[in-house]
Coordinates of C-alpha atoms in Angstrom, one line a residue:
M1 CA -72.4 11.0 -51.6
N2 CA -72.6 13.6 -48.8
T3 CA -72.6 17.4 -48.3
A4 CA -69.1 17.6 -49.8
D5 CA -70.6 16.7 -53.2
L6 CA -72.4 20.1 -53.2
G7 CA -69.2 21.9 -52.3
L8 CA -70.1 22.1 -48.6
P9 CA -67.2 21.5 -46.3
V10 CA -68.6 19.5 -43.5
N11 CA -69.6 15.8 -43.7
V12 CA -72.1 14.1 -41.3
P13 CA -70.5 11.7 -38.9
S14 CA -71.9 8.2 -38.2
T15 CA -75.6 8.4 -37.2
A16 CA -75.9 4.8 -36.1
L17 CA -76.4 5.6 -32.4
F18 CA -78.9 8.4 -33.0
T19 CA -81.5 5.9 -32.2
D20 CA -83.6 4.4 -29.4
Q21 CA -82.5 1.1 -27.9
Y22 CA -85.8 -0.5 -28.7
E23 CA -85.0 -0.3 -32.4
L24 CA -82.2 -2.8 -31.8
T25 CA -84.3 -4.9 -29.5
M26 CA -86.9 -5.3 -32.3
L27 CA -84.2 -6.0 -34.8
Q28 CA -82.6 -8.8 -32.7
A29 CA -86.0 -10.4 -32.0
A30 CA -87.0 -10.2 -35.7
L31 CA -83.6 -11.8 -36.7
R32 CA -84.2 -14.7 -34.3
A33 CA -87.8 -15.1 -35.5
G34 CA -86.8 -15.1 -39.2
T35 CA -89.0 -12.0 -39.9
A36 CA -86.3 -9.3 -40.2
G37 CA -86.0 -9.9 -43.9
R38 CA -89.7 -9.3 -44.7
R39 CA -90.2 -6.6 -47.2
S40 CA -91.8 -3.7 -45.3
V41 CA -93.2 -0.1 -45.9
F42 CA -92.9 2.5 -43.2
E43 CA -94.4 6.0 -43.5
V44 CA -93.9 9.3 -41.7
F45 CA -97.0 11.4 -41.2
T46 CA -98.7 13.5 -38.5
R47 CA -102.2 13.0 -37.3
R48 CA -102.7 16.7 -36.7
L49 CA -101.1 20.1 -37.1
P50 CA -100.2 22.2 -34.1
D51 CA -103.2 24.0 -32.7
G52 CA -104.3 26.7 -35.0
R53 CA -101.8 26.1 -37.7
R54 CA -103.1 26.1 -41.3
Y55 CA -100.3 24.0 -43.0
G56 CA -97.0 22.3 -42.2
V57 CA -93.6 22.7 -44.0
V58 CA -91.4 19.7 -44.9
A59 CA -87.9 20.5 -43.8
G60 CA -84.8 18.4 -42.9
T61 CA -85.1 16.1 -45.9
G62 CA -81.5 16.8 -47.0
R63 CA -80.3 16.1 -43.5
V64 CA -82.3 12.8 -43.5
L65 CA -80.5 11.7 -46.7
D66 CA -77.1 12.5 -45.1
A67 CA -78.2 10.6 -41.9
V68 CA -79.3 7.5 -43.8
E69 CA -76.1 7.5 -45.9
N70 CA -74.0 7.7 -42.8
F71 CA -75.9 5.2 -40.7
R72 CA -72.9 2.9 -40.1
F73 CA -71.9 0.6 -37.2
D74 CA -68.1 1.0 -37.0
E75 CA -65.9 -0.9 -34.5
G76 CA -66.3 1.7 -31.8
V77 CA -70.1 1.6 -32.0
L78 CA -70.2 -2.2 -32.1
G79 CA -67.9 -2.3 -29.1
F80 CA -70.2 -0.1 -27.2
L81 CA -73.2 -2.3 -28.0
R82 CA -71.2 -5.4 -27.1
E83 CA -69.9 -4.0 -23.8
R84 CA -73.4 -2.9 -22.7
G85 CA -74.9 -6.2 -23.7
I86 CA -77.5 -4.4 -25.7
V87 CA -77.6 -7.0 -28.5
G88 CA -76.0 -10.4 -29.0
E89 CA -73.2 -11.4 -31.4
E90 CA -75.5 -12.6 -34.2
T91 CA -77.1 -9.1 -34.3
L92 CA -73.7 -7.4 -34.0
D93 CA -72.5 -9.4 -37.0
W94 CA -75.6 -8.2 -38.9
L95 CA -75.1 -4.6 -37.9
A96 CA -71.4 -4.7 -38.9
D97 CA -72.5 -5.0 -42.6
Y98 CA -75.5 -2.6 -42.3
R99 CA -76.1 -0.4 -45.3
F100 CA -79.6 0.8 -46.1
S101 CA -80.3 -0.8 -49.5
G102 CA -84.0 0.1 -49.9
D103 CA -86.0 2.9 -51.4
I104 CA -87.2 6.2 -49.9
W105 CA -89.9 8.4 -51.4
G106 CA -91.1 11.6 -49.9
Y107 CA -92.5 15.1 -50.2
P108 CA -89.6 17.2 -51.6
E109 CA -88.1 19.6 -49.0
G110 CA -89.9 22.9 -48.8
E111 CA -93.3 21.4 -49.8
V112 CA -96.2 22.0 -47.5
Y113 CA -98.1 19.1 -45.9
F114 CA -101.3 18.4 -44.0
P115 CA -102.7 15.8 -41.5
G116 CA -102.2 12.4 -42.9
S117 CA -99.8 13.4 -45.7
P118 CA -97.3 10.5 -46.2
I119 CA -94.4 12.9 -45.8
L120 CA -91.8 10.1 -46.1
R121 CA -92.1 6.5 -47.3
V122 CA -89.3 4.1 -46.4
E123 CA -89.2 0.7 -48.2
G124 CA -86.9 -2.3 -47.6
T125 CA -86.6 -5.2 -45.2
F126 CA -88.0 -4.7 -41.8
G127 CA -84.6 -4.9 -40.2
E128 CA -83.0 -2.2 -42.3
C129 CA -86.0 0.1 -42.1
V130 CA -86.9 -0.1 -38.4
L131 CA -83.4 1.1 -37.4
L132 CA -84.0 4.5 -39.1
E133 CA -87.1 5.4 -37.2
T134 CA -85.6 7.6 -34.5
V135 CA -83.0 9.5 -36.5
I136 CA -85.6 10.3 -39.3
L137 CA -88.2 11.5 -36.8
S138 CA -85.6 13.5 -34.8
I139 CA -84.6 15.4 -37.9
L140 CA -88.0 15.9 -39.5
N141 CA -89.8 16.8 -36.3
H142 CA -87.3 19.4 -35.4
D143 CA -86.6 21.0 -38.8
S144 CA -90.3 21.0 -39.9
A145 CA -91.4 22.7 -36.7
I146 CA -88.8 25.4 -37.2
A147 CA -89.6 25.8 -40.9
A148 CA -93.3 26.1 -40.2
A149 CA -92.6 28.9 -37.7
A150 CA -90.2 30.6 -40.2
S151 CA -92.8 30.4 -42.9
R152 CA -95.4 32.1 -40.8
M153 CA -92.9 34.8 -39.9
S154 CA -91.8 35.3 -43.4
S155 CA -95.4 35.6 -44.5
A156 CA -96.0 38.2 -41.9
A157 CA -92.8 40.1 -42.9
G158 CA -93.8 40.3 -46.5
E159 CA -90.9 41.6 -48.6
R160 CA -88.9 42.6 -45.6
P161 CA -85.9 40.2 -44.9
L162 CA -85.6 38.1 -41.8
I163 CA -82.4 37.3 -40.0
E164 CA -82.1 34.1 -38.0
M165 CA -80.3 34.8 -34.7
G166 CA -81.3 32.1 -32.2
A167 CA -78.1 30.2 -31.7
R168 CA -77.7 31.4 -28.1
R169 CA -81.2 30.2 -27.3
T170 CA -80.9 26.5 -28.1
H171 CA -78.4 23.6 -28.3
E172 CA -75.4 24.4 -30.4
L173 CA -76.1 21.7 -32.9
S174 CA -79.8 22.4 -33.0
A175 CA -78.9 26.0 -33.8
V176 CA -77.3 24.9 -37.0
A177 CA -80.2 22.8 -38.0
A178 CA -82.6 25.6 -37.0
A179 CA -80.8 28.1 -39.2
R180 CA -81.0 25.7 -42.2
A181 CA -84.8 25.1 -41.6
A182 CA -85.4 28.8 -41.2
Y183 CA -83.7 29.4 -44.5
V184 CA -86.0 26.9 -46.2
G185 CA -89.0 28.6 -44.5
G186 CA -88.1 32.0 -46.0
F187 CA -85.4 33.6 -43.8
A188 CA -82.7 35.5 -45.7
S189 CA -79.7 35.0 -43.5
T190 CA -78.3 33.8 -40.1
S191 CA -76.0 35.0 -37.5
D192 CA -74.7 31.5 -36.9
L193 CA -71.4 31.0 -38.6
A194 CA -71.5 27.2 -38.4
A195 CA -74.7 27.3 -40.4
G196 CA -73.0 29.5 -43.0
F197 CA -70.0 27.2 -43.1
R198 CA -72.0 24.0 -43.4
Y199 CA -74.8 25.0 -45.6
G200 CA -73.7 28.1 -47.4
I201 CA -76.5 30.3 -45.8
P202 CA -75.7 34.0 -45.9
T203 CA -74.4 35.3 -42.6
V204 CA -74.7 38.7 -40.9
G205 CA -73.7 40.3 -37.6
T206 CA -72.4 43.6 -36.2
S207 CA -72.2 44.3 -32.4
A208 CA -74.0 43.9 -29.1
H209 CA -74.5 46.3 -26.2
A210 CA -71.3 45.0 -24.6
F211 CA -69.3 46.7 -27.4
T212 CA -70.8 50.0 -26.6
L213 CA -70.3 49.5 -22.9
L214 CA -66.7 48.7 -23.4
H215 CA -65.9 52.2 -24.6
D216 CA -65.8 55.4 -22.5
R217 CA -68.3 57.1 -24.9
E218 CA -71.0 55.7 -27.3
R219 CA -69.3 57.9 -29.9
D220 CA -66.0 56.0 -29.4
A221 CA -67.8 52.7 -29.9
F222 CA -69.5 53.9 -33.1
R223 CA -66.3 55.3 -34.4
A224 CA -64.4 52.1 -33.8
Q225 CA -67.0 50.0 -35.6
V226 CA -67.3 52.3 -38.6
D227 CA -63.5 52.5 -38.8
S228 CA -63.4 48.7 -38.8
M229 CA -66.5 47.8 -40.8
G230 CA -67.1 50.8 -43.0
R231 CA -70.0 53.3 -43.2
G232 CA -72.4 50.5 -44.4
T233 CA -72.3 48.8 -41.0
T234 CA -75.3 48.5 -38.6
L235 CA -75.0 50.5 -35.3
L236 CA -76.9 49.4 -32.2
V237 CA -78.6 52.6 -30.9
D238 CA -80.6 51.6 -27.8
T239 CA -77.9 51.1 -25.2
Y240 CA -78.5 54.5 -23.6
D241 CA -80.7 57.2 -25.2
V242 CA -82.0 56.3 -28.7
T243 CA -82.4 59.8 -30.0
E244 CA -78.9 60.8 -29.0
A245 CA -77.5 57.6 -30.3
V246 CA -79.0 58.1 -33.8
R247 CA -77.7 61.6 -33.9
T248 CA -74.2 60.4 -33.0
A249 CA -74.4 57.5 -35.4
V250 CA -75.1 59.8 -38.4
E251 CA -72.4 62.3 -37.2
V252 CA -69.8 59.5 -37.1
A253 CA -70.8 57.5 -40.2
G254 CA -72.5 60.2 -42.2
P255 CA -75.7 59.8 -44.2
E256 CA -74.1 56.7 -45.8
L257 CA -74.7 54.8 -42.5
G258 CA -76.0 51.3 -43.5
A259 CA -78.5 50.7 -40.7
V260 CA -79.4 51.1 -37.1
R261 CA -80.7 48.3 -34.9
I262 CA -83.3 48.7 -32.2
D263 CA -83.5 46.0 -29.6
S264 CA -85.9 47.2 -26.9
G265 CA -88.8 49.5 -26.1
D266 CA -92.0 50.1 -28.0
L267 CA -90.7 49.0 -31.3
L268 CA -93.6 50.5 -33.3
L269 CA -93.2 53.9 -31.7
V270 CA -89.5 54.0 -31.6
A271 CA -89.2 52.9 -35.3
H272 CA -91.4 55.8 -36.4
R273 CA -89.3 58.3 -34.3
V274 CA -86.0 56.9 -35.6
R275 CA -87.2 57.0 -39.2
Q276 CA -88.2 60.6 -38.9
Q277 CA -84.9 61.5 -37.2
L278 CA -82.8 59.7 -39.8
D279 CA -84.6 61.5 -42.6
E280 CA -84.2 64.9 -41.0
L281 CA -80.5 64.2 -40.6
G282 CA -80.2 63.3 -44.3
A283 CA -79.7 59.6 -43.8
V284 CA -82.7 58.7 -45.9
N285 CA -81.2 55.4 -47.1
T286 CA -80.2 54.2 -43.7
K287 CA -82.3 51.1 -42.8
I288 CA -83.9 50.2 -39.5
I289 CA -83.5 46.7 -38.2
V290 CA -85.6 45.6 -35.2
T291 CA -85.0 42.6 -32.8
S292 CA -86.2 41.8 -29.3
D293 CA -88.1 38.5 -28.8
L294 CA -90.1 38.8 -32.0
D295 CA -92.6 36.2 -33.2
E296 CA -95.0 36.2 -36.2
Y297 CA -97.6 38.2 -34.3
A298 CA -95.1 40.9 -33.3
I299 CA -93.8 41.0 -36.9
A300 CA -97.3 41.4 -38.2
S301 CA -98.0 44.2 -35.7
L302 CA -95.0 46.1 -37.2
A303 CA -96.3 45.9 -40.8
A304 CA -97.1 49.6 -40.8
A305 CA -93.9 50.6 -39.1
P306 CA -90.9 52.0 -41.1
V307 CA -88.9 48.8 -40.5
D308 CA -86.6 47.3 -43.1
A309 CA -85.6 44.0 -41.6
Y310 CA -86.3 41.8 -38.5
G311 CA -84.0 39.7 -36.4
V312 CA -85.6 36.7 -34.7
G313 CA -84.2 34.3 -32.2
T314 CA -85.9 32.5 -29.3
Q315 CA -89.4 32.2 -30.9
L316 CA -88.0 30.8 -34.1
V317 CA -85.7 28.1 -32.6
T318 CA -88.5 26.9 -30.4
G319 CA -91.0 26.7 -33.2
S320 CA -92.9 29.7 -32.0
G321 CA -94.5 27.6 -29.2
Y322 CA -94.5 24.3 -31.1
P323 CA -91.0 22.8 -31.0
T324 CA -92.0 19.5 -32.7
A325 CA -94.2 18.6 -35.7
S326 CA -95.5 15.5 -33.9
M327 CA -94.7 13.2 -36.8
V328 CA -94.7 9.4 -36.4
Y329 CA -93.0 6.6 -38.3
K330 CA -95.4 3.6 -38.7
L331 CA -95.3 0.3 -40.4
V332 CA -98.2 0.4 -43.0
A333 CA -97.5 -2.7 -45.1
R334 CA -95.3 -5.8 -45.0
A335 CA -94.9 -9.1 -46.8
E336 CA -96.1 -12.4 -45.5
S337 CA -92.7 -14.0 -45.8
A338 CA -89.1 -13.1 -46.5
D339 CA -89.6 -14.1 -50.2
P340 CA -88.8 -10.9 -52.2
E341 CA -91.7 -11.7 -54.4
A342 CA -94.2 -12.1 -51.6
P343 CA -97.0 -9.5 -51.9
L344 CA -97.5 -6.8 -49.5
V345 CA -100.4 -6.7 -47.1
P346 CA -101.6 -3.6 -45.3
V347 CA -101.1 -3.4 -41.5
A348 CA -102.4 -0.7 -39.1
K349 CA -102.5 0.0 -35.4
K350 CA -105.9 0.0 -33.9
S351 CA -106.2 1.7 -30.5
T352 CA -108.1 4.3 -28.6
G353 CA -107.0 7.8 -27.9
G354 CA -106.6 9.0 -31.5
K355 CA -103.5 7.0 -32.3
T356 CA -104.9 4.8 -35.1
S357 CA -103.2 4.6 -38.5
I358 CA -104.3 3.7 -42.0
G359 CA -102.7 0.6 -43.6
G360 CA -101.3 0.3 -47.0
R361 CA -98.5 2.0 -49.1
K362 CA -99.8 5.5 -49.9
W363 CA -99.5 8.0 -52.6
A364 CA -100.5 11.6 -52.3
A365 CA -101.6 14.3 -54.7
R366 CA -102.9 17.9 -54.4
R367 CA -106.1 18.6 -56.2
L368 CA -106.4 22.2 -57.6
D369 CA -109.5 24.2 -58.3
E370 CA -110.2 26.0 -61.6
Q371 CA -108.0 28.9 -60.6
G372 CA -105.0 26.6 -59.9
V373 CA -105.4 27.0 -56.1
A374 CA -105.1 23.9 -53.9
E375 CA -108.4 22.6 -52.7
A376 CA -107.6 19.2 -51.2
E377 CA -104.8 16.9 -50.2
V378 CA -105.7 13.5 -51.6
V379 CA -104.1 10.4 -50.0
G380 CA -104.7 7.0 -51.3
T381 CA -103.6 3.4 -51.7
G382 CA -103.8 1.4 -55.0
P383 CA -104.0 3.1 -58.4
V384 CA -103.7 6.8 -58.7
P385 CA -106.8 8.3 -60.5
D386 CA -105.9 9.7 -64.0
A387 CA -107.1 13.2 -62.9
L388 CA -104.4 13.3 -60.2
A389 CA -101.6 11.5 -62.1
D390 CA -99.7 14.8 -62.8
R391 CA -100.3 16.2 -59.3
Q392 CA -98.5 13.5 -57.3
L393 CA -96.3 14.9 -54.5
L394 CA -93.9 12.1 -53.5
V395 CA -90.6 11.9 -55.4
Q396 CA -87.9 9.3 -55.1
L397 CA -85.1 10.3 -52.8
V398 CA -83.2 7.0 -52.4
K399 CA -83.1 4.1 -54.9
G400 CA -81.5 0.8 -54.0
G401 CA -79.7 2.5 -51.1
Q402 CA -78.3 5.3 -53.3
V403 CA -79.3 9.0 -52.8
V404 CA -80.8 10.2 -56.1
A405 CA -82.4 13.5 -55.1
R406 CA -80.0 15.7 -53.2
E407 CA -80.4 19.3 -54.1
P408 CA -79.1 22.8 -53.2
L409 CA -80.8 24.6 -50.3
D410 CA -81.8 27.5 -52.4
V411 CA -84.0 25.1 -54.5
T412 CA -85.9 24.0 -51.4
R413 CA -86.4 27.6 -50.3
R414 CA -87.9 28.6 -53.7
R415 CA -90.0 25.5 -53.7
H416 CA -91.5 26.5 -50.4
A417 CA -92.3 30.0 -51.5
A418 CA -94.1 28.5 -54.6
A419 CA -96.0 25.9 -52.6
R420 CA -97.2 28.4 -50.1
A421 CA -98.3 30.7 -52.9
N422 CA -100.5 28.0 -54.3
L423 CA -102.5 27.6 -51.1
P424 CA -105.7 29.5 -50.5
L425 CA -105.1 33.1 -49.2
S426 CA -106.4 32.1 -45.7
A427 CA -103.2 29.9 -45.3
T428 CA -101.3 33.0 -44.2
Q429 CA -103.7 34.2 -41.6
L430 CA -102.3 34.2 -38.1
S431 CA -105.6 33.7 -36.4
R432 CA -106.4 30.2 -35.3
G433 CA -108.1 27.9 -37.7
E434 CA -108.3 24.5 -39.3
P435 CA -105.9 23.2 -42.0
V436 CA -106.4 25.4 -45.0
I437 CA -107.3 22.4 -47.2
P438 CA -108.9 19.1 -46.1
T439 CA -107.2 15.7 -46.4
E440 CA -109.3 13.2 -48.4
Y441 CA -108.6 9.4 -48.5
L442 CA -109.1 7.0 -51.4
H443 CA -108.7 3.3 -50.4
G444 CA -107.5 0.6 -52.7
E445 CA -105.0 -2.3 -52.6
A446 CA -101.8 -2.1 -50.5
G447 CA -99.8 -2.5 -53.7
S448 CA -96.8 -4.7 -54.3

C-alpha cells in the first residue's frame, strides 16, 4: 500500500539509500556474528524539547510508513553497494530479499509529545530494524520541527487562516514535506503545487511585485489580474504607494475585490490604515492578507490588527529557529539469542554528557486531571496500571510488515487541534518555559 491507495497520485520511490553507511556496516558485522536475527526493540524519542518550547508535535508518520514500505534494494542499488565495496556478497544477498517484516507502534500523527515520550517503537530482528534508523529520523526530525513551529503560529493566529509559502526558502523536496507538516500543525493552505498534488493540501497564490513591475501602470497590472482571475482575486498593494494602490484596486475590481496583500512596512500600522480606507471605499468585505518574514511572535503582535490571514515562509520551513526535533533512535531491548521465543532483556547506553537512555520496551499514557486536562506524560515498562489503561498513546502502525494505520491528512490535522486543546492553557504561551506537563517514569520488566 502507498499514497495511491488514498487517491494521491505520487508514489514514494525506493528509500533504501536514504541511510548512513554505518547502518550497513553494523548489519554486515551482525550477520557474520550470528546476531542479526536477534529480536530487538528500537525506540524514537527526544531527551529535551527545543529551548523554551512547551510541547512537541508528531509529524511525518505517514511519510515514515511510505518510506518503510518502499525500503527496497533493487539491482541498481545493490550494484552501487557492490561497486563501492560497501558490503560483501553475503550481505548483498541478504539485502536483495529485504522486506521489513516486524511491527511498528507509535504516537499517531498530530499527537503532542514531551521529553522521553516513546514516539515510535520499531520491533523485529536487529538486522531489519537497524537499517531504518536514518530514514525514520530524517523524516520525523524534519517534519516534527516544522509542525511544532506551525502549531505555535496557528495558536498565535487564532481563527485567522495561515498560508504556507516557504518553498523558495528551502530544498525543493523539503518544501513539499514542510507544507505537509504545516498542514498537520494547523495551516490552512500552501502555495506549493507539488504539496497540493501529492497530499491534497489546498493551494493558493496570486501575484508578486514582478507582475506589477511588468506593466506600464499599476492599474494595468490590476486590470489584467482581475480580468484573468475575477474580482475575488487578491491584489498586491505595496509595490509603490499603498494608499494609491488600494484606491486603484477598488476602482478596478469594485467593492467585490477579494483581498489585498501587504508584504512590507509596519504591518500593524499599515493594516489599520488599509482597513479604514477599504471601508471608506465601500469594500467592507475585502480581506487583508499580510506576509513579510512572519513568525509566531510577529503573528501574535498583529492579533489586534484588522488582518484576515497570514502568509508564512522562511520562519516556518526552518522550524522558527529550531529546524530539527533532536529525536534519536535507540536500541532499548533485545533477545539473548536468535530464538524467536527468547525473552527480551533491557539494554541502555550509559555515558556522560546527558546522552543516557532508559532500557526496556516502553508504553506511554497521558494522565488527566479532574477537569480532563493533561497533567503528566507517564512512560513505563512492564504492565500498564489499570488507571491508565484507556489513556495509552501508542497505536499499531505496522503489523507483520504490513501498514495497518494509514490515514488521511485531515484526520491528523484534527487530531493535533484536539491534542493541543487538551493541554493546560500555558501550552500556547510564546514566552520561554519548561514542558507544559512533566514526564513521569514507571519501571517494570522489559516485556516479551
